């Protein structure tokens, strides 16, 4: 049989016993003094790294939150500023419009008063003028009449002329 | 995964092919030591299979260089009790096996300790009483690996305690940590799920034990050179651990799937039972043979390529043999890692299958 012929595939009991013993010792010694502390250390390191990553993520999220808060505040401030500006503009416009209105009214009033006073003065001047013209006319007419009434022929002629004029009308 | 198993299969078939072919010539050689330096200038053909198998086999002494070997303690038990003596007593001045007179007369025959009669012939009847638990080359290499592993990993563990967990790993620690994480994330977690932590010590130990033995096996001179992970006794021992852990941790569902597969007609259940029971044993056997065949095949391949120089009896052959040897050795570095990974991964897979809790069987649905 093959197993009987070839020494290579025939397990040597001595080596089998030593191998078993060696492996048991290794398993015990390495298990106690090597694998346990090494696995513990690696586990702790991995936990530490995971914790660090988690903390970093958390901080990142917080930072993002903070940033968005800031932006929100900024946007609110901007909006407020715009509102204040627009209100100020409205007030300014109103003030200008009011002033314009007032000035216009004032101007109109002054104008009206001026017109009135001019009218009054004009009237006074007219009355005065009328009076003077009347007295002048009366004076001239008196002089004319005085001269005309000296000549009879001329008087008749004038009457004739007047009557003709009436006919023509 | 498919290509990996195809490759493993090819390597196994190839190595078995070489072993089968080598049997005839191996049986013919008389068990004496073969060194390329001795044989290359002789008229006779260089015995390649003897040379290679001599390397792949276990030894009672550790060859250092030339004719110098490190003697190792021989421990044997016979019906007269334990005996411990140096392996140097079993080889003579010219490295030929000599008889050592202990409780019995011992002699190395084809690397095995046998009891010989007074006339020098092997006493097969008495030899069966010899139970050899010597510190062979492989056992010594294994002790070296153990010390190396314990030294490496306790110093790494101390590095963690010294530098704390908040700092990055330094030096050797930074090389070991990714490998440990690889075992955890690629081997343990995918197959064991949330229960992976329980089996991490076993998987890490088996992974690094195999890996470092594979690497040491590739070193061609003293601290390395032993073909431990290519020895079937070693791989069998490791597979037995997997077998024990799988079956000790097997849940109710695991045993139910073996003895009474749910969701099948009764006839099918009876038919499947012996197959499943066989499967329980085939799994560790496949682990044993896969690692053994892969590593042995690698060693045989490298040695064969080196031997080309001596087969052709020409230095010019090294122009082809050396690049090929380097190429295969680099591949063997990869295979060394890959086989450690596969052994650990399959162990995790088998454990994972045993501890898995099934919930959905739909036993009420008839299978037609």
Short mmCIF file of C-alpha atoms in Angstrom, two decimals:
data_model
loop_
_atom_site.label_atom_id
_atom_site.label_comp_id
_atom_site.label_asym_id
_atom_site.label_seq_id
_atom_site.Cartn_x
_atom_site.Cartn_y
_atom_site.Cartn_z
CA UNK A 1 0.00 0.00 0.00
CA UNK A 2 1.05 3.57 -0.73
CA UNK A 3 1.04 4.64 2.93
CA UNK A 4 3.35 1.76 3.81
CA UNK A 5 5.72 2.53 0.98
CA UNK A 6 6.24 6.24 1.22
CA UNK A 7 7.64 7.69 4.42
CA UNK A 8 6.58 11.20 3.37
CA UNK A 9 2.85 10.66 3.85
CA UNK A 10 3.21 8.56 6.98
CA UNK A 11 2.69 10.84 10.00
CA UNK A 12 5.50 10.34 12.48
CA UNK A 13 3.91 9.95 15.94
CA UNK A 14 6.85 11.67 17.67
CA UNK A 15 6.52 14.80 15.60
CA UNK A 16 2.74 14.66 15.96
CA UNK A 17 3.08 14.71 19.76
CA UNK A 18 5.66 17.49 19.73
CA UNK A 19 3.60 19.55 17.27
CA UNK A 20 0.51 19.22 19.42
CA UNK A 21 2.46 20.17 22.52
CA UNK A 22 4.15 23.09 20.78
CA UNK A 23 0.90 24.40 19.44
CA UNK A 24 -0.80 24.12 22.83
CA UNK A 25 2.05 26.02 24.50
CA UNK A 26 2.00 28.66 21.77
CA UNK A 27 -1.76 29.00 22.00
CA UNK A 28 -1.53 29.49 25.74
CA UNK A 29 1.53 31.76 25.89
CA UNK A 30 0.67 33.89 22.89
CA UNK A 31 -2.99 33.99 23.87
CA UNK A 32 -2.14 35.27 27.32
CA UNK A 33 0.84 37.51 26.65
CA UNK A 34 0.45 38.58 23.05
CA UNK A 35 -2.97 38.30 21.43
CA UNK A 36 -4.91 39.54 24.42
CA UNK A 37 -2.98 42.81 24.90
CA UNK A 38 -2.52 43.32 21.16
CA UNK A 39 -6.18 42.80 20.30
CA UNK A 40 -7.18 44.96 23.23
CA UNK A 41 -4.84 47.74 22.11
CA UNK A 42 -5.99 47.52 18.51
CA UNK A 43 -9.61 47.54 19.63
CA UNK A 44 -9.00 50.56 21.82
CA UNK A 45 -7.18 52.37 19.05
CA UNK A 46 -10.01 51.67 16.62
CA UNK A 47 -12.54 52.83 19.16
CA UNK A 48 -10.47 55.98 19.71
CA UNK A 49 -10.30 56.62 15.98
CA UNK A 50 -14.02 56.04 15.58
CA UNK A 51 -14.74 58.34 18.50
CA UNK A 52 -12.46 60.99 17.05
CA UNK A 53 -14.19 60.73 13.67
CA UNK A 54 -17.60 60.92 15.33
CA UNK A 55 -16.55 63.97 17.33
CA UNK A 56 -15.16 65.61 14.23
CA UNK A 57 -18.43 64.94 12.41
CA UNK A 58 -20.37 66.41 15.29
CA UNK A 59 -18.19 69.51 15.40
CA UNK A 60 -18.53 69.83 11.65
CA UNK A 61 -22.31 69.64 11.92
CA UNK A 62 -22.22 72.21 14.70
CA UNK A 63 -20.04 74.48 12.63
CA UNK A 64 -22.43 74.14 9.71
CA UNK A 65 -25.33 74.92 12.03
CA UNK A 66 -23.48 77.95 13.36
CA UNK A 67 -22.69 79.12 9.87
CA UNK A 68 -26.27 78.77 8.72
CA UNK A 69 -27.37 80.62 11.84
CA UNK A 70 -24.95 83.39 11.07
CA UNK A 71 -26.16 83.57 7.52
CA UNK A 72 -29.73 83.70 8.69
CA UNK A 73 -28.89 86.54 11.07
CA UNK A 74 -27.05 88.35 8.34
CA UNK A 75 -29.96 87.93 5.95
CA UNK A 76 -32.31 89.23 8.61
CA UNK A 77 -30.08 92.22 9.24
CA UNK A 78 -29.90 92.92 5.53
CA UNK A 79 -33.62 92.74 5.23
CA UNK A 80 -34.05 95.04 8.17
CA UNK A 81 -31.59 97.50 6.73
CA UNK A 82 -33.42 97.45 3.42
CA UNK A 83 -36.68 98.02 5.20
CA UNK A 84 -35.26 100.90 7.23
CA UNK A 85 -33.79 102.42 4.12
CA UNK A 86 -37.05 102.16 2.23
CA UNK A 87 -38.93 103.65 5.16
CA UNK A 88 -36.45 106.51 5.38
CA UNK A 89 -36.82 107.10 1.69
CA UNK A 90 -40.57 107.19 2.00
CA UNK A 91 -40.33 109.64 4.87
CA UNK A 92 -37.92 111.80 2.91
CA UNK A 93 -40.20 111.76 -0.10
CA UNK A 94 -43.13 112.66 2.07
CA UNK A 95 -41.26 115.52 3.71
CA UNK A 96 -40.19 116.86 0.33
CA UNK A 97 -43.69 116.50 -1.06
CA UNK A 98 -45.16 118.21 2.01
CA UNK A 99 -42.67 121.04 1.75
CA UNK A 100 -43.43 121.45 -1.92
CA UNK A 101 -47.12 121.51 -1.22
CA UNK A 102 -46.70 124.05 1.53
CA UNK A 103 -44.47 126.23 -0.57
CA UNK A 104 -46.92 126.07 -3.40
CA UNK A 105 -49.79 127.06 -1.14
CA UNK A 106 -47.75 129.86 0.34
CA UNK A 107 -46.78 131.06 -3.09
CA UNK A 108 -50.37 130.96 -4.23
CA UNK A 109 -51.46 132.90 -1.19
CA UNK A 110 -48.80 135.57 -1.69
CA UNK A 111 -49.70 135.75 -5.35
CA UNK A 112 -53.35 136.19 -4.53
CA UNK A 113 -52.61 138.87 -2.00
CA UNK A 114 -50.35 140.67 -4.44
CA UNK A 115 -53.00 140.49 -7.13
CA UNK A 116 -55.53 141.87 -4.73
CA UNK A 117 -53.36 144.75 -3.74
CA UNK A 118 -52.52 145.51 -7.38
CA UNK A 119 -56.20 145.41 -8.22
CA UNK A 120 -56.97 147.78 -5.39
CA UNK A 121 -54.25 150.15 -6.41
CA UNK A 122 -55.39 149.92 -9.98
CA UNK A 123 -58.92 150.72 -8.96
CA UNK A 124 -57.76 153.67 -6.92
CA UNK A 125 -55.70 154.92 -9.81
CA UNK A 126 -58.65 154.49 -12.18
CA UNK A 127 -60.95 156.42 -9.91
CA UNK A 128 -58.40 159.11 -9.61
CA UNK A 129 -57.89 159.16 -13.35
CA UNK A 130 -61.61 159.27 -13.98
CA UNK A 131 -62.00 162.18 -11.66
CA UNK A 132 -59.19 164.09 -13.29
CA UNK A 133 -60.43 163.27 -16.82
CA UNK A 134 -63.96 164.38 -15.81
CA UNK A 135 -62.79 167.70 -14.49
CA UNK A 136 -60.60 168.21 -17.56
CA UNK A 137 -63.52 167.44 -19.87
CA UNK A 138 -65.76 169.79 -18.02
CA UNK A 139 -63.09 172.45 -18.23
CA UNK A 140 -62.54 171.93 -21.95
CA UNK A 141 -66.25 171.77 -22.60
CA UNK A 142 -66.78 175.02 -20.70
CA UNK A 143 -64.11 176.70 -22.75
CA UNK A 144 -65.48 175.35 -26.00
CA UNK A 145 -68.97 176.26 -25.13
CA UNK A 146 -67.94 179.75 -24.17
CA UNK A 147 -66.31 180.30 -27.54
CA UNK A 148 -69.03 178.74 -29.63
CA UNK A 149 -71.87 180.61 -28.18
CA UNK A 150 -70.43 183.95 -29.54
CA UNK A 151 -71.27 183.09 -33.17
CA UNK A 152 -74.93 182.49 -34.17
CA UNK A 153 -74.32 181.28 -37.65
CA UNK A 154 -71.80 178.81 -36.55
CA UNK A 155 -74.21 177.62 -33.87
CA UNK A 156 -76.88 176.92 -36.40
CA UNK A 157 -74.39 175.18 -38.59
CA UNK A 158 -73.37 172.95 -35.80
CA UNK A 159 -76.94 172.10 -34.97
CA UNK A 160 -77.54 171.26 -38.63
CA UNK A 161 -74.45 169.05 -38.63
CA UNK A 162 -75.68 167.25 -35.50
CA UNK A 163 -79.09 166.71 -37.00
CA UNK A 164 -77.48 165.28 -40.12
CA UNK A 165 -75.45 162.93 -38.14
CA UNK A 166 -78.55 161.75 -36.37
CA UNK A 167 -80.24 161.14 -39.76
CA UNK A 168 -77.31 159.10 -40.89
CA UNK A 169 -77.48 156.99 -37.82
CA UNK B 1 -11.04 31.08 -4.90
CA UNK B 2 -11.61 28.67 -7.75
CA UNK B 3 -8.26 29.39 -9.36
CA UNK B 4 -6.61 29.04 -5.95
CA UNK B 5 -8.01 25.59 -5.38
CA UNK B 6 -7.19 24.59 -8.94
CA UNK B 7 -3.65 25.69 -8.33
CA UNK B 8 -3.47 23.84 -5.03
CA UNK B 9 -4.80 20.76 -6.76
CA UNK B 10 -2.23 21.04 -9.54
CA UNK B 11 0.58 21.45 -7.03
CA UNK B 12 -0.67 18.47 -5.03
CA UNK B 13 -1.01 16.28 -8.10
CA UNK B 14 2.41 17.34 -9.35
CA UNK B 15 4.09 16.67 -6.04
CA UNK B 16 2.42 13.29 -5.65
CA UNK B 17 3.48 12.48 -9.19
CA UNK B 18 7.09 13.23 -8.29
CA UNK B 19 6.85 11.21 -5.11
CA UNK B 20 5.37 8.22 -6.93
CA UNK B 21 7.99 8.35 -9.59
CA UNK B 22 10.71 8.65 -7.04
CA UNK B 23 9.65 5.58 -5.10
CA UNK B 24 11.44 3.06 -7.24
CA UNK B 25 14.81 4.73 -7.09
CA UNK B 26 14.34 5.68 -3.47
CA UNK B 27 13.64 2.12 -2.51
CA UNK B 28 16.81 1.07 -4.26
CA UNK B 29 19.18 3.46 -2.52
CA UNK B 30 20.71 2.19 0.66
CA UNK B 31 19.92 5.09 2.94
CA UNK B 32 23.38 6.57 3.08
CA UNK B 33 23.86 10.34 3.15
CA UNK B 34 23.96 12.09 -0.19
CA UNK B 35 25.75 15.33 -0.68
CA UNK B 36 26.09 17.05 -4.01
CA UNK B 37 29.70 17.85 -3.19
CA UNK B 38 30.46 14.16 -2.79
CA UNK B 39 28.73 12.97 -5.89
CA UNK B 40 29.25 15.54 -8.56
CA UNK B 41 32.79 14.54 -9.37
CA UNK B 42 32.15 10.83 -9.28
CA UNK B 43 31.53 8.77 -12.36
CA UNK B 44 28.14 7.55 -11.18
CA UNK B 45 24.93 9.49 -11.74
CA UNK B 46 23.94 12.02 -9.16
CA UNK B 47 20.99 10.60 -7.21
CA UNK B 48 18.51 13.47 -7.49
CA UNK B 49 15.51 11.79 -5.88
CA UNK B 50 17.65 10.61 -2.97
CA UNK B 51 19.07 14.08 -2.52
CA UNK B 52 15.66 15.74 -2.63
CA UNK B 53 13.85 13.24 -0.43
CA UNK B 54 16.74 13.40 2.00
CA UNK B 55 16.06 17.10 2.36
CA UNK B 56 12.28 16.79 2.53
CA UNK B 57 12.45 14.09 5.22
CA UNK B 58 12.98 14.58 8.93
CA UNK B 59 16.40 13.92 10.50
CA UNK B 60 17.86 13.01 13.85
CA UNK B 61 20.63 15.58 13.38
CA UNK B 62 20.66 19.06 11.93
CA UNK B 63 23.01 19.41 8.99
CA UNK B 64 24.99 22.65 9.30
CA UNK B 65 27.59 22.70 6.50
CA UNK B 66 29.81 20.23 4.69
CA UNK B 67 30.25 17.27 7.02
CA UNK B 68 29.29 19.14 10.17
CA UNK B 69 25.98 18.35 11.74
CA UNK B 70 24.37 19.49 14.96
CA UNK B 71 23.57 16.38 17.01
CA UNK B 72 20.09 16.38 18.50
CA UNK B 73 18.77 14.43 21.48
CA UNK B 74 17.17 11.09 20.70
CA UNK B 75 14.29 10.16 23.00
CA UNK B 76 12.86 6.70 22.58
CA UNK B 77 10.54 4.56 24.59
CA UNK B 78 10.68 0.79 24.49
CA UNK B 79 9.24 -1.85 26.80
CA UNK B 80 12.29 -1.17 28.98
CA UNK B 81 11.37 2.47 29.51
CA UNK B 82 12.60 5.82 28.21
CA UNK B 83 16.09 6.37 26.82
CA UNK B 84 17.76 9.67 25.97
CA UNK B 85 21.04 9.91 24.11
CA UNK B 86 22.72 12.13 21.52
CA UNK B 87 22.12 11.41 17.88
CA UNK B 88 25.88 11.65 17.31
CA UNK B 89 26.11 8.17 18.83
CA UNK B 90 24.12 6.83 15.87
CA UNK B 91 26.49 8.04 13.18
CA UNK B 92 30.13 7.22 12.72
CA UNK B 93 33.09 9.28 11.58
CA UNK B 94 31.99 9.28 7.96
CA UNK B 95 28.33 9.84 8.75
CA UNK B 96 27.49 6.24 8.14
CA UNK B 97 24.90 4.75 10.53
CA UNK B 98 26.47 2.87 13.40
CA UNK B 99 24.97 0.67 16.09
CA UNK B 100 24.42 2.25 19.49
CA UNK B 101 24.02 -0.13 22.38
CA UNK B 102 21.37 1.11 24.79
CA UNK B 103 18.64 -1.06 26.22
CA UNK B 104 18.69 -2.56 22.76
CA UNK B 105 21.10 -2.19 19.86
CA UNK B 106 19.82 0.80 17.85
CA UNK B 107 20.70 1.76 14.33
CA UNK B 108 19.37 4.34 11.88
CA UNK B 109 17.80 2.66 8.88
CA UNK B 110 16.53 5.10 6.29
CA UNK B 111 16.32 7.76 8.95
CA UNK B 112 14.29 5.62 11.34
CA UNK B 113 15.62 4.14 14.56
CA UNK B 114 15.46 0.35 14.37
CA UNK B 115 16.57 -2.42 16.70
CA UNK B 116 19.21 -4.60 15.12
CA UNK B 117 20.35 -8.09 15.86
CA UNK B 118 23.88 -8.99 16.81
CA UNK B 119 24.76 -9.65 13.16
CA UNK B 120 23.61 -6.16 12.12
CA UNK B 121 20.33 -7.17 10.46
CA UNK B 122 17.19 -5.28 11.38
CA UNK B 123 14.98 -7.00 13.92
CA UNK B 124 11.56 -5.97 12.59
CA UNK B 125 9.72 -7.67 15.44
CA UNK B 126 11.54 -5.75 18.18
CA UNK B 127 11.62 -2.52 16.15
CA UNK B 128 7.85 -2.25 16.55
CA UNK B 129 8.44 -1.69 20.27
CA UNK B 130 10.41 1.50 19.58
CA UNK B 131 8.37 4.63 20.11
CA UNK B 132 10.44 7.51 18.82
CA UNK B 133 9.75 10.95 20.33
CA UNK B 134 13.19 12.36 19.57
CA UNK B 135 13.94 16.02 19.20
CA UNK B 136 14.44 15.69 15.47
CA UNK B 137 15.44 18.45 13.09
CA UNK B 138 11.76 19.36 12.61
CA UNK B 139 11.05 19.40 16.35
CA UNK B 140 14.12 21.54 16.99
CA UNK B 141 13.05 23.86 14.20
CA UNK B 142 9.60 23.99 15.76
CA UNK B 143 11.05 24.99 19.14
CA UNK B 144 13.04 27.69 17.40
CA UNK B 145 9.86 28.92 15.74
CA UNK B 146 8.07 28.91 19.08
CA UNK B 147 10.77 31.01 20.69
CA UNK B 148 10.77 33.33 17.69
CA UNK B 149 6.99 33.72 17.79
CA UNK B 150 6.89 34.27 21.52
CA UNK B 151 9.74 36.78 21.31
CA UNK B 152 8.19 38.66 18.37
CA UNK B 153 4.69 38.87 19.70
CA UNK B 154 5.42 39.58 23.33
CA UNK B 155 7.73 42.40 22.23
CA UNK B 156 4.98 43.70 19.95
CA UNK B 157 2.50 43.43 22.83
CA UNK B 158 4.95 45.34 25.04
CA UNK B 159 5.25 47.99 22.34
CA UNK B 160 1.51 48.54 22.57
CA UNK B 161 1.69 48.86 26.32
CA UNK B 162 4.68 51.21 26.13
CA UNK B 163 3.55 53.58 23.40
CA UNK B 164 -0.10 53.41 24.28
CA UNK B 165 -2.92 53.09 21.81
CA UNK B 166 -3.12 56.70 20.73
CA UNK B 167 0.17 56.76 18.84
CA UNK B 168 0.85 55.12 15.49
CA UNK B 169 2.59 51.71 15.57
CA UNK B 170 6.38 51.81 15.26
CA UNK B 171 9.01 49.46 13.87
CA UNK B 172 8.13 45.79 13.88
CA UNK B 173 4.79 46.59 15.43
CA UNK B 174 3.79 48.47 12.26
CA UNK B 175 4.60 45.38 10.18
CA UNK B 176 2.72 42.97 12.45
CA UNK B 177 -0.37 45.07 13.02
CA UNK B 178 -1.63 45.05 9.40
CA UNK B 179 -1.15 41.27 9.29
CA UNK B 180 -3.14 40.85 12.51
CA UNK B 181 -5.81 43.14 11.09
CA UNK B 182 -5.73 41.13 7.88
CA UNK B 183 -6.39 37.94 9.83
CA UNK B 184 -9.16 39.64 11.76
CA UNK B 185 -10.86 41.35 8.81
CA UNK B 186 -10.28 38.82 6.00
CA UNK B 187 -10.23 35.55 7.92
CA UNK B 188 -12.16 35.82 11.18
CA UNK B 189 -14.89 38.39 10.59
CA UNK B 190 -16.31 37.18 7.25
CA UNK B 191 -16.81 33.62 8.49
CA UNK B 192 -17.37 33.95 12.23
CA UNK B 193 -19.45 37.14 12.32
CA UNK B 194 -19.91 38.70 15.72
CA UNK B 195 -18.37 35.70 17.51
CA UNK B 196 -14.99 36.24 15.84
CA UNK B 197 -13.21 37.51 18.98
CA UNK B 198 -13.46 34.10 20.69
CA UNK B 199 -11.48 32.39 17.93
CA UNK B 200 -8.97 35.13 17.18
CA UNK B 201 -6.20 33.67 19.41
CA UNK B 202 -6.51 30.30 17.68
CA UNK B 203 -6.61 31.74 14.17
CA UNK B 204 -3.73 34.16 14.82
CA UNK B 205 -1.58 31.44 16.37
CA UNK B 206 -2.24 28.97 13.58
CA UNK B 207 -1.69 31.61 10.90
CA UNK B 208 1.61 32.90 12.25
CA UNK B 209 2.84 29.43 13.25
CA UNK B 210 2.33 28.13 9.72
CA UNK B 211 3.60 31.27 8.04
CA UNK B 212 6.84 31.52 9.97
CA UNK B 213 7.48 27.81 9.50
CA UNK B 214 6.87 28.17 5.77
CA UNK B 215 9.33 31.06 5.64
CA UNK B 216 11.97 29.30 7.74
CA UNK B 217 11.60 26.27 5.49
CA UNK B 218 12.66 28.41 2.56
CA UNK B 219 15.90 29.47 4.24
CA UNK B 220 18.40 27.00 2.81
CA UNK B 221 20.91 26.97 5.70
CA UNK B 222 21.03 26.43 9.43
CA UNK B 223 18.27 28.19 11.36
CA UNK B 224 15.99 27.28 8.48
CA UNK B 225 16.12 24.34 6.17
CA UNK B 226 13.75 22.09 8.07
CA UNK B 227 10.71 21.07 6.09
CA UNK B 228 8.37 21.31 9.08
CA UNK B 229 5.22 22.70 7.50
CA UNK B 230 5.76 20.22 4.67
CA UNK B 231 5.64 17.35 7.13
CA UNK B 232 2.36 15.53 7.32
CA UNK B 233 2.59 14.94 11.07
CA UNK B 234 2.84 18.67 11.71
CA UNK B 235 -0.02 19.60 9.41
CA UNK B 236 -2.08 16.75 10.85
CA UNK B 237 -1.52 18.08 14.38
CA UNK B 238 -2.76 21.52 13.33
CA UNK B 239 -5.73 20.06 11.47
CA UNK B 240 -6.63 18.05 14.57
CA UNK B 241 -6.83 21.32 16.51
CA UNK B 242 -9.23 22.70 13.92
CA UNK B 243 -11.20 19.46 14.02
CA UNK B 244 -11.48 19.57 17.82
CA UNK B 245 -12.43 23.25 17.92
CA UNK B 246 -15.03 22.79 15.18
CA UNK B 247 -16.69 19.84 16.86
CA UNK B 248 -16.48 21.14 20.41
CA UNK B 249 -18.09 24.41 19.38
CA UNK B 250 -20.60 22.77 17.02
CA UNK B 251 -24.12 23.96 17.77
CA UNK B 252 -27.30 21.93 17.66
CA UNK B 253 -27.87 22.97 14.06
CA UNK B 254 -24.44 21.68 13.05
CA UNK B 255 -25.11 18.21 14.41
CA UNK B 256 -28.62 18.26 13.04
CA UNK B 257 -27.26 18.98 9.56
CA UNK B 258 -24.88 16.07 9.89
CA UNK B 259 -27.20 13.41 11.23
CA UNK B 260 -30.64 14.48 10.07
CA UNK B 261 -30.48 17.09 7.31
CA UNK B 262 -33.58 19.24 7.68
CA UNK B 263 -35.87 19.95 4.78
CA UNK B 264 -35.25 16.70 2.90
CA UNK B 265 -37.27 13.51 2.45
CA UNK B 266 -36.41 10.75 4.94
CA UNK B 267 -34.75 8.56 2.31
CA UNK B 268 -32.49 11.44 1.38
CA UNK B 269 -31.71 12.10 5.05
CA UNK B 270 -30.55 8.53 5.51
CA UNK B 271 -28.54 8.75 2.32
CA UNK B 272 -26.85 12.01 3.33
CA UNK B 273 -25.98 11.00 6.88
CA UNK B 274 -22.89 8.87 6.11
CA UNK B 275 -21.69 11.47 3.58
CA UNK B 276 -21.97 14.24 6.15
CA UNK B 277 -20.25 12.14 8.82
CA UNK B 278 -17.47 11.43 6.35
CA UNK B 279 -17.29 15.16 5.64
CA UNK B 280 -16.55 15.89 9.30
CA UNK B 281 -13.31 13.92 8.93
CA UNK B 282 -12.52 14.86 5.35
CA UNK B 283 -12.33 18.55 6.25
CA UNK B 284 -9.31 18.21 8.58
CA UNK B 285 -7.75 15.64 6.25
CA UNK B 286 -8.01 18.09 3.36
CA UNK B 287 -6.40 20.74 5.54
CA UNK B 288 -3.59 18.33 6.38
CA UNK B 289 -2.89 17.29 2.82
CA UNK B 290 -3.24 20.76 1.30
CA UNK B 291 -0.58 22.34 3.49
CA UNK B 292 1.70 19.29 3.41
CA UNK B 293 1.49 18.89 -0.38
CA UNK B 294 1.90 22.57 -1.16
CA UNK B 295 4.97 23.10 0.97
CA UNK B 296 6.59 19.78 0.11
CA UNK B 297 5.95 20.41 -3.58
CA UNK B 298 7.63 23.79 -3.28
CA UNK B 299 10.69 22.29 -1.61
CA UNK B 300 10.89 19.50 -4.19
CA UNK B 301 10.59 22.02 -7.01
CA UNK B 302 13.36 24.27 -5.68
CA UNK B 303 15.63 21.30 -4.99
CA UNK B 304 14.93 19.84 -8.44
CA UNK B 305 15.92 23.07 -10.12
CA UNK B 306 19.11 23.29 -8.07
CA UNK B 307 19.84 19.66 -8.93
CA UNK B 308 19.76 20.47 -12.64
CA UNK B 309 23.28 21.82 -12.26
CA UNK B 310 24.48 18.46 -10.94
CA UNK B 311 22.44 16.43 -13.42
CA UNK B 312 24.02 18.24 -16.34
CA UNK B 313 27.39 18.25 -14.53
CA UNK B 314 28.01 21.72 -15.88
CA UNK B 315 28.28 25.15 -14.32
CA UNK B 316 26.59 26.50 -17.44
CA UNK B 317 23.37 24.83 -16.36
CA UNK B 318 23.23 27.27 -13.46
CA UNK B 319 22.54 30.05 -15.96
CA UNK B 320 19.13 28.47 -16.36
CA UNK B 321 18.74 26.76 -13.00
CA UNK B 322 19.52 29.75 -10.75
CA UNK B 323 17.01 32.22 -12.28
CA UNK B 324 14.37 29.50 -12.21
CA UNK B 325 15.20 28.69 -8.59
CA UNK B 326 14.96 32.36 -7.66
CA UNK B 327 11.66 32.62 -9.50
CA UNK B 328 10.19 29.55 -7.79
CA UNK B 329 11.56 30.65 -4.41
CA UNK B 330 9.79 33.97 -4.76
CA UNK B 331 6.61 32.13 -5.68
CA UNK B 332 7.17 29.93 -2.63
CA UNK B 333 7.32 33.07 -0.48
CA UNK B 334 3.87 33.87 -1.79
CA UNK B 335 2.69 30.28 -1.37
CA UNK B 336 4.01 30.29 2.21
CA UNK B 337 1.79 33.24 3.04
CA UNK B 338 -1.11 31.95 0.95
CA UNK B 339 -1.14 28.51 2.56
CA UNK B 340 -1.03 30.00 6.07
CA UNK B 341 -3.92 32.24 5.04
CA UNK B 342 -5.87 29.36 3.46
CA UNK B 343 -5.37 27.13 6.49
CA UNK B 344 -6.57 29.85 8.85
CA UNK B 345 -9.38 30.86 6.51
CA UNK B 346 -10.69 27.33 6.04
CA UNK B 347 -10.43 26.73 9.80
CA UNK B 348 -12.49 29.88 10.31
CA UNK B 349 -14.94 28.72 7.65
CA UNK B 350 -15.40 25.30 9.27
CA UNK B 351 -15.78 26.87 12.72
CA UNK B 352 -18.20 29.39 11.27
CA UNK B 353 -20.29 26.61 9.73
CA UNK B 354 -20.38 24.79 13.07
CA UNK B 355 -21.37 27.76 15.22
CA UNK B 356 -23.87 29.19 12.75
CA UNK B 357 -27.45 29.42 13.94
CA UNK B 358 -30.00 28.65 11.27
CA UNK B 359 -33.43 30.10 11.46
CA UNK B 360 -35.18 29.52 8.17
CA UNK B 361 -35.56 25.91 7.11
CA UNK B 362 -39.10 25.82 5.78
CA UNK B 363 -39.41 22.24 6.93
CA UNK B 364 -43.11 22.29 6.18
CA UNK B 365 -42.51 22.78 2.46
CA UNK B 366 -42.41 19.36 0.80
CA UNK B 367 -39.51 18.70 -1.51
CA UNK B 368 -40.66 16.75 -4.52
#
